[in-house]
Coordinates of C-alpha atoms in Angstrom, one line a residue:
X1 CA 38.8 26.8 17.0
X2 CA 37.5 28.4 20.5
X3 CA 35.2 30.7 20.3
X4 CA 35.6 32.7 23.8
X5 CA 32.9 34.4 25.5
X6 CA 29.5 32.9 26.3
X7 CA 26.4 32.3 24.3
X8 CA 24.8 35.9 24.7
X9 CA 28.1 37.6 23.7
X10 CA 28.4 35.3 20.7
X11 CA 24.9 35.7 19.5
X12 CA 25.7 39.4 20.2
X13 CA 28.1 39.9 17.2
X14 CA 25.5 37.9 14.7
X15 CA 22.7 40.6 16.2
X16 CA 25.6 43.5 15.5
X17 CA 26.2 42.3 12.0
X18 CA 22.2 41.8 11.3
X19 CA 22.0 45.2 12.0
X20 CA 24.8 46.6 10.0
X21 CA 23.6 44.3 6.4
X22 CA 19.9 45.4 6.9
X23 CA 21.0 49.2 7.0
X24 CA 23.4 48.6 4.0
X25 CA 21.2 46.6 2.1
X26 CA 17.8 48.6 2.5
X27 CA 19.4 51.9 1.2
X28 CA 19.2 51.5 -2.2
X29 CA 15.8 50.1 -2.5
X30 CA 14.4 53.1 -0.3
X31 CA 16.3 55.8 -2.6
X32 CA 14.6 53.6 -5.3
X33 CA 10.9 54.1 -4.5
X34 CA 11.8 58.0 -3.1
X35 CA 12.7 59.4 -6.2
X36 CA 9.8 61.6 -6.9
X37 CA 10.1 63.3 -3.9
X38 CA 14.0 63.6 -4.1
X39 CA 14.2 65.4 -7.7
X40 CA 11.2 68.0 -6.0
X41 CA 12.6 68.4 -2.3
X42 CA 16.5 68.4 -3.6
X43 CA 15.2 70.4 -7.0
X44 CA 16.5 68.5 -9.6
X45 CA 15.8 65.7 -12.5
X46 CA 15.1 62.1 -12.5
X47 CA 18.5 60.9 -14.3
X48 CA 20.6 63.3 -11.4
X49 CA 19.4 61.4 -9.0
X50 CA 19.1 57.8 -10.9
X51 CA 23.3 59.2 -11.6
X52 CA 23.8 59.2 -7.4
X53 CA 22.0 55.5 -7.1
X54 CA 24.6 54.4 -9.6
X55 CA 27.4 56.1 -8.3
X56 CA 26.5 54.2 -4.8
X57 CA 26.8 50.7 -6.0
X58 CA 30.1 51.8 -8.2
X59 CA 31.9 53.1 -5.2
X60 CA 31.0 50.1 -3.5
X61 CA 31.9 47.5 -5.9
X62 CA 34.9 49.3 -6.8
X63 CA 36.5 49.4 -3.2
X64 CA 35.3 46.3 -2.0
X65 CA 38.2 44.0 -2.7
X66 CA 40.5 46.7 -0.5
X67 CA 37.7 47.1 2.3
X68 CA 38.5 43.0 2.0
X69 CA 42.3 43.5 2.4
X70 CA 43.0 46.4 4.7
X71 CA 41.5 43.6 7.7
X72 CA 44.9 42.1 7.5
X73 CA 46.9 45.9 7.9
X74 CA 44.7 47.7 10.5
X75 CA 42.1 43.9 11.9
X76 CA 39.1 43.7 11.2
X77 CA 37.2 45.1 14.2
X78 CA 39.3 48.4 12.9
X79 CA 38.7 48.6 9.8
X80 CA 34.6 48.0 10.6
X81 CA 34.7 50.9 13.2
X82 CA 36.2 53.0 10.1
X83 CA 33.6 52.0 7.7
X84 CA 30.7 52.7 10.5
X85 CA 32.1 56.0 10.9
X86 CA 32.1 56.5 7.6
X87 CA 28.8 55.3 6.9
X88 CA 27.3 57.5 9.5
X89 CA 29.0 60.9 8.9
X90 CA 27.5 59.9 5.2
X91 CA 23.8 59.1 6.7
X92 CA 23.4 62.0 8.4
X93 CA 25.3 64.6 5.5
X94 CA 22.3 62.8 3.5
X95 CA 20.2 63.8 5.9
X96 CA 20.8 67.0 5.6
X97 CA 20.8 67.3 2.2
X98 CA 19.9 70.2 0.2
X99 CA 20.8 69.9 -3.1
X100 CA 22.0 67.0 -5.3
X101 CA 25.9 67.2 -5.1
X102 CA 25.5 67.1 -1.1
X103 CA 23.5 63.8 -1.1
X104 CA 26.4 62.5 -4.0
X105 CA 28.9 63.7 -1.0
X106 CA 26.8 61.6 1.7
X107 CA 25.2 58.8 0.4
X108 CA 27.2 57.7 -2.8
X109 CA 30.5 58.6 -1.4
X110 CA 30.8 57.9 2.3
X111 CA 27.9 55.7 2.7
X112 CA 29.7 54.0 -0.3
X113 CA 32.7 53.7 1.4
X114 CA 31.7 52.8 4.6
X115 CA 29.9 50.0 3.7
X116 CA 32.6 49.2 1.1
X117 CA 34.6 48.5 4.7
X118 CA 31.9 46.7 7.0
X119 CA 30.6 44.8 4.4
X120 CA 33.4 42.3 4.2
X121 CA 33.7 42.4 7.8
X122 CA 30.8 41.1 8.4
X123 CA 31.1 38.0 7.1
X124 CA 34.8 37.4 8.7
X125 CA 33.2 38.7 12.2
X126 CA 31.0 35.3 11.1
X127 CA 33.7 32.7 10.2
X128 CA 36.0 33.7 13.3
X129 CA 33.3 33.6 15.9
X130 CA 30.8 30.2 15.2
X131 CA 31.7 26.8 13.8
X132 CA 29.9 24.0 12.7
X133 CA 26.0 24.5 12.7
X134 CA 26.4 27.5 14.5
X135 CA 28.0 29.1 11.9
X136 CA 25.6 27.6 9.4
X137 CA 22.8 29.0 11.2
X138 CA 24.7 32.5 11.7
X139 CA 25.0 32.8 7.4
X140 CA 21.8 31.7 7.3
X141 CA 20.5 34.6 9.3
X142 CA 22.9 37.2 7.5
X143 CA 21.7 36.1 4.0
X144 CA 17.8 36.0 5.4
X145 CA 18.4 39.7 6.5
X146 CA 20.5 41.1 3.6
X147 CA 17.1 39.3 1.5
X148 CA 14.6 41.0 4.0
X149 CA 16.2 44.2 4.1
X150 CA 15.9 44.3 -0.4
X151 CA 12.1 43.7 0.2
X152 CA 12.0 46.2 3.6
X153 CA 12.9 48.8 1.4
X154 CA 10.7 49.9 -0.2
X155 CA 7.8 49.4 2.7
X156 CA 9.8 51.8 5.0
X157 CA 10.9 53.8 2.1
X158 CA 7.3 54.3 0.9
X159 CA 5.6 54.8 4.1
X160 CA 8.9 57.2 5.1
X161 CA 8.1 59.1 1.8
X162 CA 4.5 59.4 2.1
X163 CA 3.7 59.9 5.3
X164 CA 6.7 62.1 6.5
X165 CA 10.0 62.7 4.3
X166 CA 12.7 60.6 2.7
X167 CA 15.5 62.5 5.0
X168 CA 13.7 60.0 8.0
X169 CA 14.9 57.1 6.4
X170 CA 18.3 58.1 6.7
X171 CA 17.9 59.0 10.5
X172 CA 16.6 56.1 11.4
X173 CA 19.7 54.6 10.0
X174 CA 22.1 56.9 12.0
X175 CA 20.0 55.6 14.9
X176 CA 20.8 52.4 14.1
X177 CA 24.6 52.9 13.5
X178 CA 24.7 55.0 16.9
X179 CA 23.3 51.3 18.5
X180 CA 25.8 48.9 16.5
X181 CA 28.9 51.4 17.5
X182 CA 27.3 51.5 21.4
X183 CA 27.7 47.4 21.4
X184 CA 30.0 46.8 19.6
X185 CA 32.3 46.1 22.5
X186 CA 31.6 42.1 21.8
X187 CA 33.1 42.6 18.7
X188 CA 36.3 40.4 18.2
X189 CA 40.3 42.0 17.2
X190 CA 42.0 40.3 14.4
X191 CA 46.1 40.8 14.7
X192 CA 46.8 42.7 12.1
X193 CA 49.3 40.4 9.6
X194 CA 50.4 42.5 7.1
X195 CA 51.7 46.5 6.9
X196 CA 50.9 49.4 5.1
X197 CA 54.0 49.1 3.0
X198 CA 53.1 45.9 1.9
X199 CA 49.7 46.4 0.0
X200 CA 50.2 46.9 -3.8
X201 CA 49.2 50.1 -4.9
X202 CA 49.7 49.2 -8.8
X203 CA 47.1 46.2 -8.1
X204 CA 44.8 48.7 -5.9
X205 CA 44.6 50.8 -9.2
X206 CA 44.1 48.0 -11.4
X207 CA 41.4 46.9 -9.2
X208 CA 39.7 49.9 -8.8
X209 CA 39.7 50.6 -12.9
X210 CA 38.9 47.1 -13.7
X211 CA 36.0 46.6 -11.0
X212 CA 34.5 50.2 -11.7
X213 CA 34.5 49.9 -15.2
X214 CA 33.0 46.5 -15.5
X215 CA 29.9 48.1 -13.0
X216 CA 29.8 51.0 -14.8
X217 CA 28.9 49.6 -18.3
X218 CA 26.7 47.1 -16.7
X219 CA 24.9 50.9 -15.3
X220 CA 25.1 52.4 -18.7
X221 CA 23.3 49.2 -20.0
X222 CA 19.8 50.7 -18.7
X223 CA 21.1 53.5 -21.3
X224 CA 20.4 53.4 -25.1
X225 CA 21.8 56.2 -25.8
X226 CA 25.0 54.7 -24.2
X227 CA 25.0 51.2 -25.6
X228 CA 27.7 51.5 -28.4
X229 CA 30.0 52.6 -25.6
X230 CA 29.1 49.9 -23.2
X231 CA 31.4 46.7 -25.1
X232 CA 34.2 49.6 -24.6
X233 CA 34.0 50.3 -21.1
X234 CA 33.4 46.7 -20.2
X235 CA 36.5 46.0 -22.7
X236 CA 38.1 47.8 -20.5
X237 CA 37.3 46.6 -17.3
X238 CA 38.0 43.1 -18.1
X239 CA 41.5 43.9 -19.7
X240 CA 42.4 45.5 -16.0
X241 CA 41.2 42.6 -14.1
X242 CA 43.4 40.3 -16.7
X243 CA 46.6 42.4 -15.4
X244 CA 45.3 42.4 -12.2
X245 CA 45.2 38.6 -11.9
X246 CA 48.4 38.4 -13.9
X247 CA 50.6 40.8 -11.4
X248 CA 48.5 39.0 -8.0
X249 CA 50.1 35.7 -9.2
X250 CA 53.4 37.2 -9.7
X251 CA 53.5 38.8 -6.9
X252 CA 52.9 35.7 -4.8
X253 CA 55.5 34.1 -7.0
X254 CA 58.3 36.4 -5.6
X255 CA 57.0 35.8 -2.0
X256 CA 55.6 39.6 -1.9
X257 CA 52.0 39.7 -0.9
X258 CA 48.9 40.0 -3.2
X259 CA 46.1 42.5 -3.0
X260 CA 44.1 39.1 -3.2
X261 CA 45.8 35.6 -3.1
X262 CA 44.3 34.5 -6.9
X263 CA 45.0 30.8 -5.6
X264 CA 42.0 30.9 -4.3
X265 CA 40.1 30.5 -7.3
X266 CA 41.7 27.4 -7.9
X267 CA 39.5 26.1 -4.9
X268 CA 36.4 24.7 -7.3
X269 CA 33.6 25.2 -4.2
X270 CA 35.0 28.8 -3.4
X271 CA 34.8 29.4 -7.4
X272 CA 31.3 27.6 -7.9
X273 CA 29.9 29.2 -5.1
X274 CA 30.7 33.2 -6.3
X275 CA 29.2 32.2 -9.8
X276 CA 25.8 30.6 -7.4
X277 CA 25.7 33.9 -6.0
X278 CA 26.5 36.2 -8.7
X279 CA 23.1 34.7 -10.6
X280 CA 21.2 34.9 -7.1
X281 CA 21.8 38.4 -6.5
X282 CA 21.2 38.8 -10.1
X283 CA 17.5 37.2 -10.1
X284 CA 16.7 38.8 -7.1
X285 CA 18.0 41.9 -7.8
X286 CA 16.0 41.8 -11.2
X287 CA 12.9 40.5 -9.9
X288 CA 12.6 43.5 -7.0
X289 CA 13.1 45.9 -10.1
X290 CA 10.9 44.9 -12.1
X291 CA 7.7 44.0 -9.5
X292 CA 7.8 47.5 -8.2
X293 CA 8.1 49.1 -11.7
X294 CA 4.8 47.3 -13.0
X295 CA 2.5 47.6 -9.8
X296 CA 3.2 51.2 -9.5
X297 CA 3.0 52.0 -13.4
X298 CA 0.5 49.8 -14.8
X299 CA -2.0 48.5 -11.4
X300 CA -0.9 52.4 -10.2
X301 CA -0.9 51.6 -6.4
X302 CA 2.0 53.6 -4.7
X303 CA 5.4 52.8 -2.8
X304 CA 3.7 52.1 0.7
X305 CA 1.0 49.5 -1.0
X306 CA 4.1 47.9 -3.3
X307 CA 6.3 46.8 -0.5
X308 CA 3.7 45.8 1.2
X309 CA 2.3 43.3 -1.6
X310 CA 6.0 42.3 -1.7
X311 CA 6.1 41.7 2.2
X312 CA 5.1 38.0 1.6
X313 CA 7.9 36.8 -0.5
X314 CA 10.6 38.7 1.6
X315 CA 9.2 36.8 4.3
X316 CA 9.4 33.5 2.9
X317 CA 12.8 34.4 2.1
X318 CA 13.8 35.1 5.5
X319 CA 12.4 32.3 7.1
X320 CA 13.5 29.7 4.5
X321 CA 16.9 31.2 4.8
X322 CA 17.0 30.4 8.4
X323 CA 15.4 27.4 8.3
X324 CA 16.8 25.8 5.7
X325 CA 20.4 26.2 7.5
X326 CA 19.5 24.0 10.1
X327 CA 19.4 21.0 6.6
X328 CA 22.7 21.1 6.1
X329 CA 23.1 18.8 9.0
X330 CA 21.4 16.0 7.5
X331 CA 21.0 17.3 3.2
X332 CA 24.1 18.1 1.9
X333 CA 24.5 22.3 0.9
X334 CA 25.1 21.6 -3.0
X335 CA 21.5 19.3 -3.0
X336 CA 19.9 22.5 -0.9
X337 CA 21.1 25.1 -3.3
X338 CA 20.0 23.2 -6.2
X339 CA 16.4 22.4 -4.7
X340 CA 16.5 26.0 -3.7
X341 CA 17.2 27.2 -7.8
X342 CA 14.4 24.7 -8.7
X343 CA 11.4 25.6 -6.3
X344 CA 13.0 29.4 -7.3
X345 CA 12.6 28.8 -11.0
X346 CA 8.8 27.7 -10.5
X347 CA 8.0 30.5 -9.1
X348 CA 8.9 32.3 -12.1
X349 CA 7.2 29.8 -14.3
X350 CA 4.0 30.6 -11.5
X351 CA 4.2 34.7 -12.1
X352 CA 5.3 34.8 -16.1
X353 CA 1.8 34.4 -17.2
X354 CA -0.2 36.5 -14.6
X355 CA 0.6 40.1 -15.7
X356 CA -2.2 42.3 -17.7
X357 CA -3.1 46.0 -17.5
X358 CA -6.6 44.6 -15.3
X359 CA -5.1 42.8 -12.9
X360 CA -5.1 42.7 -8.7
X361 CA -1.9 43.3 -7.3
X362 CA -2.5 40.3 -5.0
X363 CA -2.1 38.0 -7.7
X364 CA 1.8 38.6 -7.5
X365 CA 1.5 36.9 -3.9
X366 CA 1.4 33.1 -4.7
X367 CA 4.5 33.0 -7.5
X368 CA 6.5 35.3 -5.6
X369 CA 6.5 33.4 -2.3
X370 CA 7.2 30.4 -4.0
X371 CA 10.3 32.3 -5.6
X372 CA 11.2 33.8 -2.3
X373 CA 11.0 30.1 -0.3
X374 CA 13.8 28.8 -3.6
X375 CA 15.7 32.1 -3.0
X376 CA 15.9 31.4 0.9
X377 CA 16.6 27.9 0.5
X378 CA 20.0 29.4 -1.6
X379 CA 21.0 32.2 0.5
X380 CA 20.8 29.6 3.5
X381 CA 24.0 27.7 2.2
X382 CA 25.8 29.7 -0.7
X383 CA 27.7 31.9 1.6
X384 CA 28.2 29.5 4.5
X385 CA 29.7 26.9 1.9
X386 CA 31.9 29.4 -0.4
X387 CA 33.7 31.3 2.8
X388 CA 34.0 27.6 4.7
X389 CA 35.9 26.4 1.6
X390 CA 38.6 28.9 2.1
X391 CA 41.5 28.7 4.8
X392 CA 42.0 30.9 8.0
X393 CA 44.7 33.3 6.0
X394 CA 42.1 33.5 3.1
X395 CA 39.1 34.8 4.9
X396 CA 39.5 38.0 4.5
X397 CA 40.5 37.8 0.5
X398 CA 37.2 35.5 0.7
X399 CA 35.0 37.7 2.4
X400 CA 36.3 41.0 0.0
X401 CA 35.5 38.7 -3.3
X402 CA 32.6 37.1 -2.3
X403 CA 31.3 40.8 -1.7
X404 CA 32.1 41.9 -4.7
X405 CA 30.5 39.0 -7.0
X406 CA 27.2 39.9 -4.9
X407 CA 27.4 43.6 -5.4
X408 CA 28.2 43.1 -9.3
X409 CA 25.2 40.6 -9.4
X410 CA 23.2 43.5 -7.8
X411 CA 24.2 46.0 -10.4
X412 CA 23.6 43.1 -13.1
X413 CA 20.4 42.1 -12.1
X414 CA 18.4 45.6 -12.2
X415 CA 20.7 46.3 -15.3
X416 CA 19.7 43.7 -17.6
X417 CA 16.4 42.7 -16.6
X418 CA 15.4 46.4 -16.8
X419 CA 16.7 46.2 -20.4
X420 CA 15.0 43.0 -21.5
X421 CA 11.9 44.8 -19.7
X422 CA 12.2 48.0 -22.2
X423 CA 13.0 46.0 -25.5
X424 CA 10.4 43.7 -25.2
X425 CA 8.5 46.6 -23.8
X426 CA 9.0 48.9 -26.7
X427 CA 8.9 46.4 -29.2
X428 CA 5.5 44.9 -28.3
X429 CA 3.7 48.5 -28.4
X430 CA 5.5 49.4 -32.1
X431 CA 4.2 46.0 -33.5
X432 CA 0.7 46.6 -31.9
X433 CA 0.6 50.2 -32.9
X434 CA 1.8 49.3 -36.4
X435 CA -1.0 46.6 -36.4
X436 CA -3.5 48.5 -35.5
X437 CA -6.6 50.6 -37.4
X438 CA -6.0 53.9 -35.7
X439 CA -4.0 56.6 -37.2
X440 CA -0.6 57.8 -35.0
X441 CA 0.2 60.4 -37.5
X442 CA 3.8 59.5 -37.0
X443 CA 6.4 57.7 -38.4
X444 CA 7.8 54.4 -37.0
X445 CA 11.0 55.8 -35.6
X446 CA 9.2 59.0 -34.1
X447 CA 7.0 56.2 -32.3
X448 CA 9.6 54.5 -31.3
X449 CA 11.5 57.3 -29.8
X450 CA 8.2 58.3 -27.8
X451 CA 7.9 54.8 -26.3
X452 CA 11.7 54.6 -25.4
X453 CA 11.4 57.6 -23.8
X454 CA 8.1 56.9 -21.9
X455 CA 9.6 53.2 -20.7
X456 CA 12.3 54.5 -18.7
X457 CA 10.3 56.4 -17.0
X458 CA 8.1 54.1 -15.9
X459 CA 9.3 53.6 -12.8
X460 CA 7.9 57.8 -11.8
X461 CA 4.6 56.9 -12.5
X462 CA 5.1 58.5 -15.5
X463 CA 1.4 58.3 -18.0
X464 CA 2.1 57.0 -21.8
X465 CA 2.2 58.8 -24.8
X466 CA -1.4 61.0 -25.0
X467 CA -4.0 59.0 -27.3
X468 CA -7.5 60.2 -29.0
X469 CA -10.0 59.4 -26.7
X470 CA -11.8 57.6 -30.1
X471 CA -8.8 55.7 -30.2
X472 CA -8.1 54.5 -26.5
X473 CA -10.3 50.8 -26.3
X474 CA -7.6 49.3 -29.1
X475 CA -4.8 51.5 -27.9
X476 CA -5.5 50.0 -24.1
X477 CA -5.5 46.6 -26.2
X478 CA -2.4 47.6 -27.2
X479 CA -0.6 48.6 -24.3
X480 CA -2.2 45.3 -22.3
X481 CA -0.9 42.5 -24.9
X482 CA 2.5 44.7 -24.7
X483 CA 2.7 45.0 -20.8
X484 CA 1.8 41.1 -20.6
X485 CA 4.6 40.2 -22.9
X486 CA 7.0 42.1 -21.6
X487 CA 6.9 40.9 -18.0
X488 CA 6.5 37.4 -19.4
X489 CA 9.8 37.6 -21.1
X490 CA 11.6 39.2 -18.7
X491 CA 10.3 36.4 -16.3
X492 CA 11.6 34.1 -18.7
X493 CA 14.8 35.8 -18.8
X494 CA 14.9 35.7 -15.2
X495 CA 13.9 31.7 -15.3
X496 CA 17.3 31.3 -17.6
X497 CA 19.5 33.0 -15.2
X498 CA 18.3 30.7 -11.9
X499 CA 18.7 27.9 -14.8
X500 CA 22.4 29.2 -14.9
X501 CA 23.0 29.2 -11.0
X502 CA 21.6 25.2 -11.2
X503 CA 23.8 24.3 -13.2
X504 CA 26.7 26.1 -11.7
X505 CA 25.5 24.2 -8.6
X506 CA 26.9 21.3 -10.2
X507 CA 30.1 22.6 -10.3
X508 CA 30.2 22.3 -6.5
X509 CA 32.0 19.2 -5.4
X510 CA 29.1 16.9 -3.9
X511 CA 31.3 15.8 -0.8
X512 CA 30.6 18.3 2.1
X513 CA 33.2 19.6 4.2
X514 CA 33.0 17.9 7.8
X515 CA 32.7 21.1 10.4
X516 CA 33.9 20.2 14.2
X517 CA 31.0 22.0 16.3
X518 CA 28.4 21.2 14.8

C-alpha cells in the first residue's frame, strides 16, 4: 500500500492521534483523584458523582462497536471530525458545570460519545497510513500514550485540583481538541462503502443492550448492596450478545451486511489478541486503582504527591512501549508479549509484600517500574499484531472491537480489583477485631457494616471507624496486618490475571505475519 504525502505529513497524523488518546484516556483518571472537590464545588455526594464516572465508561463501551461501523457510511476522517465535535461541545459544557446533571450532560454523555467515535478512528487513521515497522512503531506510540496518559492523570488532575480548580483540566482539553481540529488537514478520507440504509438497526439495539449491560454489572460489582442483581444484569447482557452474534452471521449469510462481520473472530491472532488486551487493560486498570487508593488513605499524601510517586512506572511504560516496537523486527510479537506478561508479573510479585500502615510511599517505585517496563513491552505489540491480522474491509469492524475489549477491560479492572481490595479488606479488620482484647461494644455484623461502609470510601480520604484512644496501639495493629493483606492479595489477584494474558499469549500463532515496508 502507498502511503501519499511525505514524512512530516505522515508522522503528522500519529502526532494528531497521540493527541486525541492522551485527552480520552486521561479523563477518567483526573475525575478520579477530583472528586472531593467535585461533590463541594457541584454541591453534591460522593456516589452522584462516582454514578457520572460510571456512566462515562458505559456510554462508551456501549457505542463503541457503531463509532466502529459508521467509518464505512460517513469515512472515517468524518466520523472523527463528529466525535471531536462532540467531545469538545462536552469538554467545555463540563466546564461550565454547575451542578451534577450538567456535568452528566457534558462529560458522560457527549464526551462519551465523542470519544466513542474517535476512538476507533484512531487506530484505522494508523493501519491506512504506515506499514511495516512504521506502523509497528506508530501502535507502539499510541499504546505508550494511552499508558502515559492513565498515569498523567492523576498528576495533572491533582496539581489542577489543588492548586487551581478541576474545571482547568477540562480547558486544557478543549485547548487541545481546538489544536487536533486546526491540523487535522493531514488527516486521510476513507470512501465511504456502505449506506445509511444498510446498517442493522435490530443488531445496533442488541449491541447497545448487550455491551451496556455486561459494563454495567461489571460497575455495580464495586456495589454490595447490588451484588444479587449483578449475575442478572450480566445474564442479560450475554444473552444479547448471543443474538447479536447469531443475527451478524445470518445476516452475512443472506449477503446483507453485519453491524460487525463475526468471521472475524474465526481469525485465532485477531481473537487471541482481544483476550491479551482485555487482561492488560484489566491489570492496569486495577493496579492504578488501587496504588492511588492506598497512598492517599493509609501513607495520607495527596493527589499531586500520588501521581507523582506513580510518574516512574508510567514512564517505563512509555518508553518500553516504544522501544520495544522497534523488536518486532528481529523477536517475534507473540515472544515480546509473553516476556512483557512475565517481567509484568514480577513486578507484582516485587510490590505484594511491601505494603504496611508505616511505610514510604517511595517504596512503590522499584515493583511498579518493573510492572510498568512488562506492561510496555505488551502494549508495544498487542494492538499492532491484533488489527495487522485483519483484512483492509475488516479494519474498521477491528478497530470498533478491539476498542471495546479494551474499554470493558477498563471497567473490569477497577471493578474487580476494587472488590477483592474491600473483601479482603473487610475481612482482615473483623478477624483482627474479633481477635483482639479490646471491647468494640458491637456485634459482628454491626462491625462489619461500619467497615464496609468505611472501605468504599477510602478512596476520599475518608478516617476509620473512631477508636478509644486506650485502645488505638492494637487497633493500629489491627488495621496494619489488615491493610498489608489486603493489598497483598489483591496483588496476587492481579498476578493471576497477567498469568491469564500469558497464557492467552499462547493462543497466538507463533509464525509472524511478513509486513512489506518494514
Amino acid at each position: 500500500m502507498s502511503m501519499p504525502g511525505n514524512d512530516g505529513t505522515k508522522w503528522g497524523v500519529l502526532a494528531i492521534v497521540c493527541m486525541a488518546i492522551f485527552i480520552m484516556v486521561i479523563d477518567t483518571t483526573i475525575m478520579n483523584v477530583s472528586i472531593s472537590a467535585l461533590v463541594v464545588d457541584l454541591d453534591t455526594t460522593v456516589p452522584a458523582i462516582q454514578a457520572v464516572i460510571a456512566i462515562y465508561a458505559l456510554v462508551m463501551a456501549s457505542f463503541m462497536i457503531i463509532g466502529g461501523k459508521l467509518q464505512d457510511v460517513m469515512g472515517r476522517k468524518k466520523v472523527f471530525l463528529v466525535g471531536l465535535a462532540l467531545y469538545g461541545v462536552g469538554t467545555f459544557t463540563a466546564s461550565i458545570s454547575q451542578n451534577v446533571f450538567t456535568l452528566l450532560l457534558g462529560w458522560a454523555i457527549l464526551e462519551g460519545l465523542g470519544a466513542a467515535l474517535m476512538l476507533p478512528a484512531t487506530t484505522t487513521f494508523i493501519t491506512a497510513t504506515y506499514e511495516g515497522a512504521k506502523r509497528a512503531f506508530a501502535f507502539g506510540m499510541w499504546g505508550g500514550v494511552g499508558a502515559a496518559g492513565m498515569a498523567f492523570g492523576p498528576i495533572i488532575g491533582g496539581y489542577l485540583t489543588a492548586f487551581y480548580s478541576w474545571r482547568w483540566a477540562f480547558r486544557l482539553e478543549l485547548v487541545v481538541v481546538f489544536i487536533v481540529l486546526i491540523f487535522s488537514y493531514l488527516l486521510t478520507e476513507a470512501k465511504p462503502t456502505a449506506a445509511w440504509r444498510d446498517l442493522d438497526i435490530a443488531g445496533t439495539l442488541l449491541s447497545f443492550g448487550g455491551l451496556g449491560s455486561i459494563v454495567l454489572g461489571i460497575l455495580i460489582i464495586r456495589v454490595p448492596e447490588f451484588w444479587g442483581v449483578v449475575p442478572i444484569i450480566l445474564g442479560i447482557g450475554i444473552l444479547c450478545l448471543a443474538v447479536f452474534y447469531l443475527r451478524q452471521k445470518h445476516r452475512k449469510e443472506q449477503g446483507e451486511m453485519p453491524l460487525i462481520d463475526v468471521v472475524i473472530f474465526g481469525n485465532r491472532t485477531f481473537t487471541a489478541g482481544n483476550g491479551v488486551s482485555i487482561v492488560q487493560n484489566v491489570a492496569i486498570a486495577g493496579f492504578l486503582f488501587i496504588i492511588p487508593i492506598f497512598l492517599q488513605s493509609v501513607t495520607g499524601i495527596d493527589a499531586f504527591t500520588t501521581g507523582l510517586t506513580i510518574l516512574p512506572m508510567s514512564l517505563a511504560m512509555f518508553a518500553l512501549s516504544v522501544a520495544a516496537s522497534r523488536l518486532a523486527a528481529v523477536v517475534a510479537p507473540r515472544t515480546l508479549i509473553l516476556i512483557g506478561f512475565a517481567v509484568a508479573i514480577l513486578g507484582t510479585v516485587m510490590l505484594r509484600g511491601i505494603f504496611s500502615a508505616v511505610m514510604v510511599p517511595g517504596e512503590v517505585i522499584p515493583g511498579s517500574v518493573v510492572f510498568g517496563i512488562g506492561m510496555g513491552i505488551v502494549f508495544s505489540q498487542v494492538t499492532n499484531l491484533t488489527l495487522s491480522s485483519t483484512s483492509k474491509e475488516q479494519e474498521s469492524d477491528a478497530s470498533g472491537i478491539l476498542n471495546t475489549a479494551k474499554q470493558m477491560g477498563t471497567s473490569f479492572g477497577t471493578a474487580i480489583v476494587g472488590v477483592v481490595l474491600l473483601l479482603s479488606l473487610v475481612s482482615g479488620m473483623v478477624s483482627g477485631i474479633a481477635g483482639s482484647t479490646f471491647a468494640t461494644g458491637a456485634s459482628e455484623e454491626e462491625i462489619t457494616e461500619e467497615l464496609v461502609a468505611w472501605a468504599e470510601k477510602m478512596k476520599t480520604g475518608a478516617p476509620p471507624p473512631d477508636v478509644p484512644e486506650e485502645d488505638m496501639p492494637e487497633a493500629t495493629a489491627v488495621v496494619d496486618a489488615s491493610v498489608s493483606g489486603a493489598m497483598q492479595f489483591s496483588f496476587d489477584a492481579i498476578s493471576v490475571l497477567l498469568a491469564l494474558g500469558l497464557i492467552a499469549t499462547f493462543f497466538i500463532p507463533s509464525s509472524r505475519r511478513k509486513e512489506e515496508g518494514a
